[in-house]
XYZ file of C-alpha atoms in Angstrom:
308
model
C 0.000 0.000 0.000
C 2.232 2.733 -1.264
C 5.234 1.411 0.662
C 6.158 -2.072 -0.591
C 9.369 -3.497 0.807
C 11.084 -3.252 -2.582
C 10.806 0.538 -2.511
C 12.748 0.916 0.734
C 16.015 -0.077 -0.930
C 18.982 -0.121 1.449
C 16.989 1.583 4.197
C 15.094 -1.674 4.774
C 18.135 -2.862 6.752
C 17.439 -0.065 9.256
C 13.927 -1.337 10.040
C 12.684 -4.248 12.104
C 9.116 -5.134 11.220
C 7.161 -6.222 14.288
C 3.782 -6.486 12.608
C 1.967 -5.646 9.401
C -1.733 -6.167 8.817
C -3.608 -5.154 5.663
C -7.396 -5.110 5.423
C -8.383 -4.866 1.751
C -11.818 -3.256 1.417
C -11.199 -1.933 -2.097
C -12.566 -0.376 -4.237
C -13.842 1.708 -1.290
C -10.847 1.735 1.029
C -7.829 -0.116 2.314
C -6.440 -0.160 5.855
C -2.847 -0.935 6.805
C -1.539 -1.310 10.351
C 2.228 -1.439 10.652
C 4.486 -1.691 13.703
C 8.211 -1.107 13.197
C 11.339 -0.121 15.076
C 14.284 1.653 13.428
C 17.946 1.046 14.215
C 18.741 4.630 13.191
C 16.527 7.664 12.593
C 15.820 8.003 8.893
C 13.301 9.507 6.487
C 11.578 7.554 3.729
C 9.975 9.300 0.742
C 6.779 7.547 -0.298
C 6.045 7.431 -4.026
C 2.636 8.143 -5.641
C -0.054 5.467 -5.213
C -2.277 4.150 -8.004
C -4.446 1.634 -6.133
C -7.529 3.759 -6.894
C -8.056 6.363 -9.626
C -8.894 9.249 -7.280
C -8.482 9.091 -3.542
C -6.864 10.377 -0.376
C -4.295 8.951 1.985
C -4.819 9.387 5.730
C -1.668 8.537 7.650
C -1.969 8.334 11.444
C 1.696 8.656 12.295
C 3.856 8.023 15.337
C 1.391 6.136 17.495
C 3.582 5.087 20.408
C 3.089 1.861 22.260
C 2.053 1.996 25.907
C 5.345 0.620 27.266
C 7.138 2.813 29.781
C 10.404 2.570 27.825
C 8.808 3.886 24.651
C 7.047 6.679 26.525
C 10.357 7.754 28.054
C 12.085 7.792 24.651
C 9.108 9.669 23.251
C 9.409 12.296 25.964
C 13.097 12.740 25.242
C 12.438 13.264 21.512
C 12.134 17.022 20.924
C 11.139 16.945 17.253
C 7.520 17.540 16.311
C 7.854 14.348 14.274
C 7.607 12.461 17.562
C 4.125 13.803 18.294
C 1.190 11.662 17.161
C -0.410 13.390 14.194
C -2.332 12.783 10.979
C -1.266 13.716 7.481
C -3.779 13.932 4.654
C -2.490 13.943 1.093
C -3.677 13.118 -2.434
C -2.471 9.799 -3.815
C -0.411 11.438 -6.569
C 1.746 13.306 -4.058
C 5.051 12.056 -2.705
C 5.419 12.389 1.064
C 7.945 11.737 3.809
C 7.668 9.247 6.657
C 10.096 9.618 9.569
C 11.197 6.584 11.592
C 12.846 7.667 14.914
C 15.671 5.545 16.288
C 14.918 2.741 18.773
C 11.250 3.611 19.283
C 8.464 1.192 18.447
C 6.139 3.070 16.122
C 2.701 1.903 15.096
C 1.241 3.612 12.054
C -2.266 3.305 10.666
C -2.761 4.241 7.035
C -6.130 4.557 5.332
C -6.430 4.764 1.562
C -9.933 5.806 0.558
C -11.767 6.389 -2.708
C -12.929 10.009 -3.079
C -16.470 9.180 -4.197
C -16.920 6.800 -1.261
C -15.591 9.432 1.155
C -18.004 12.032 -0.205
C -20.936 9.662 0.265
C -19.785 8.962 3.821
C -19.604 12.665 4.694
C -22.948 13.306 3.024
C -24.494 16.776 2.971
C -21.587 18.267 4.964
C -19.060 17.548 2.204
C -19.152 21.151 0.948
C -17.173 22.242 4.023
C -14.323 19.938 2.968
C -14.375 20.667 -0.754
C -10.720 21.741 -0.629
C -9.753 18.121 0.046
C -11.616 16.780 -2.964
C -9.780 18.740 -5.670
C -7.493 16.013 -6.939
C -5.703 18.399 -9.307
C -4.241 20.468 -6.474
C -1.235 19.457 -4.406
C -2.510 19.860 -0.863
C -1.004 18.595 2.352
C -2.991 18.821 5.565
C -1.614 17.966 8.995
C -3.695 17.652 12.149
C -2.820 16.795 15.730
C -4.338 13.605 17.061
C -7.061 14.270 19.638
C -7.273 12.065 22.774
C -10.402 10.436 21.282
C -8.544 9.562 18.095
C -5.509 8.333 20.020
C -7.674 5.944 22.038
C -9.370 4.628 18.906
C -6.196 4.114 16.878
C -4.760 2.113 19.760
C -7.889 -0.057 19.755
C -7.557 -0.614 16.004
C -3.825 -1.296 16.264
C -4.290 -3.927 18.973
C -7.362 -5.775 17.662
C -6.954 -9.510 18.126
C -7.592 -11.915 15.256
C -11.294 -11.860 14.400
C -13.076 -14.980 13.179
C -16.462 -13.425 12.440
C -17.275 -10.272 10.455
C -13.690 -9.020 10.634
C -14.004 -6.795 7.554
C -17.225 -5.265 8.879
C -15.572 -4.544 12.241
C -12.501 -2.908 10.683
C -14.696 -0.874 8.348
C -16.814 0.325 11.274
C -13.764 1.386 13.309
C -12.082 3.011 10.305
C -15.153 5.107 9.543
C -15.434 6.034 13.222
C -11.828 7.237 13.112
C -12.502 9.281 9.975
C -15.571 10.794 11.646
C -13.447 11.996 14.587
C -10.845 13.399 12.209
C -13.366 15.310 10.105
C -14.999 16.631 13.277
C -11.607 18.149 14.136
C -11.086 19.455 10.606
C -14.455 21.234 10.752
C -13.012 23.517 13.464
C -10.241 24.821 11.212
C -10.026 28.430 10.150
C -11.870 29.090 6.888
C -9.323 30.093 4.264
C -8.947 29.839 0.509
C -6.778 26.799 -0.172
C -4.186 26.855 -2.913
C -1.920 24.305 -4.540
C 1.584 24.154 -3.058
C 4.962 23.454 -4.597
C 7.312 20.931 -3.003
C 9.760 23.653 -1.992
C 6.963 25.626 -0.296
C 5.872 22.561 1.680
C 9.474 21.882 2.715
C 9.902 25.523 3.809
C 6.747 25.426 5.941
C 7.918 22.251 7.661
C 11.255 23.905 8.446
C 9.355 26.709 10.158
C 7.138 24.199 11.958
C 10.184 22.298 13.232
C 11.852 25.518 14.383
C 8.715 26.486 16.326
C 8.585 23.034 17.889
C 12.184 23.275 19.040
C 11.604 26.711 20.619
C 9.009 25.808 23.237
C 10.778 27.893 25.902
C 10.414 31.124 23.927
C 8.561 32.547 20.957
C 10.443 32.306 17.683
C 11.006 35.834 16.269
C 9.006 36.614 13.145
C 12.120 37.752 11.256
C 13.738 34.385 11.896
C 10.702 32.496 10.562
C 10.704 34.670 7.437
C 14.395 33.906 6.938
C 13.876 30.158 7.439
C 10.973 30.007 4.988
C 12.197 32.438 2.355
C 8.641 33.834 2.190
C 7.183 37.186 3.076
C 5.159 37.403 6.286
C 1.705 37.357 4.689
C 2.438 34.328 2.510
C 4.054 32.472 5.403
C 1.076 33.043 7.688
C -1.458 32.018 5.044
C 0.282 28.827 3.905
C 1.192 27.804 7.457
C -2.474 28.002 8.450
C -3.447 26.055 5.325
C -1.298 23.046 6.223
C -1.448 23.025 10.010
C -4.908 24.467 10.624
C -3.697 27.054 13.141
C -2.034 30.437 12.888
C 1.670 30.531 13.749
C 1.168 32.079 17.202
C -1.786 29.797 17.992
C 0.228 26.759 16.880
C 3.170 27.773 19.047
C 0.974 28.253 22.114
C -0.736 24.910 21.495
C 2.643 23.142 21.494
C 3.719 24.945 24.667
C 0.536 23.880 26.473
C 0.976 20.282 25.315
C 4.531 20.369 26.627
C 3.293 21.903 29.891
C 0.905 18.997 30.381
C 3.684 16.509 29.652
C 6.119 18.145 32.089
C 3.595 17.997 34.930
C 2.340 14.495 34.149
C 5.534 12.678 33.159
C 8.322 14.733 34.762
C 6.303 15.580 37.917
C 7.130 19.277 37.730
C 5.084 21.706 39.788
C 2.942 24.353 38.100
C 5.483 27.097 38.793
C 8.427 24.943 37.648
C 6.567 24.119 34.441
C 5.667 27.728 33.722
C 9.194 29.001 34.281
C 10.733 26.178 32.215
C 8.521 27.163 29.285
C 9.569 30.790 29.546
C 6.522 32.245 31.322
C 7.386 34.970 33.819
C 3.719 35.648 34.607
C 2.295 32.465 36.146
C -1.232 33.869 36.210
C -1.100 34.261 32.438
C 0.338 30.747 32.127
C -2.541 29.400 34.224
C -5.183 31.149 32.095
C -3.592 29.920 28.881
C -3.366 26.360 30.194
C -7.037 26.438 31.213
C -8.036 27.615 27.734
C -6.324 24.597 26.177
C -7.050 21.877 28.747
C -10.337 22.986 30.284
C -9.098 23.342 33.869
C -6.450 25.123 35.894
C -2.980 23.497 35.769
C -2.885 22.570 39.472
C -6.195 20.709 39.252
C -5.216 19.083 35.939
C -1.908 17.900 37.378
C -3.545 16.395 40.473
C -6.153 14.523 38.431
C -3.704 13.047 35.930
C -1.167 11.985 38.528
C -3.979 10.228 40.385
C -4.934 8.333 37.201
C -1.380 7.044 36.805
C -1.252 5.534 40.290
């Protein structure tokens, strides 16, 4: 499904395949569940797919196993590539898949026929028309919500089914797509445009720089220099791919990191705020509550209690 072993070339030696499971529901859709571990961090460029004439590829990437060792390695990985996320791309577009070193990664990939997807969405499809223009080169990336993360782990760990296995996988796959499109419906309404490969690469360089600057805001001049774009173009295209403005995206990452520091590293609220560059803890608390629905002290107490 877009990534046969023969296409990996010499990089195949860097991968250990723990599991691969393909559920062929074509011509409507195809589901692949793959669990691998890489000896060294490397990037693989996926070639265009021709399994269906017109379709989309939904790649649920970097789903970490629940083992404590993998969670620790995940926490130590600073790159945004380590965060569970979804990439949506047309089948004719090449894309990159990153395999981090020594971390067991489970990926779920859904290939779906465009006409079938439109029928599934029904009367609400007009809101997602930008995804259905097969002539444009669009790349959409979305963070994985807790609901989606729970469901992908259920799908990834389904035991062998003797009865109605295809029906069960189809049900869960459509449920996952429903959750994803519910998230996509909250995106800012903008006019989408086709992107060149160099523009996509530039936007990901900016995204990575933002991710690696969680302790302070990345200066606008630096982002302009990294991207090679003017400010207006950078802001527009960044929002198109990632669904959030640059400042909003940066704050989202900082609040996700704040939650991780309190939950996994057992930092206090004040320690967390100062580590992330906040000098005003009241402002940090308000921002955290906006993103997580409760004040950081209460959130920390609840989540530490769950882990006991």
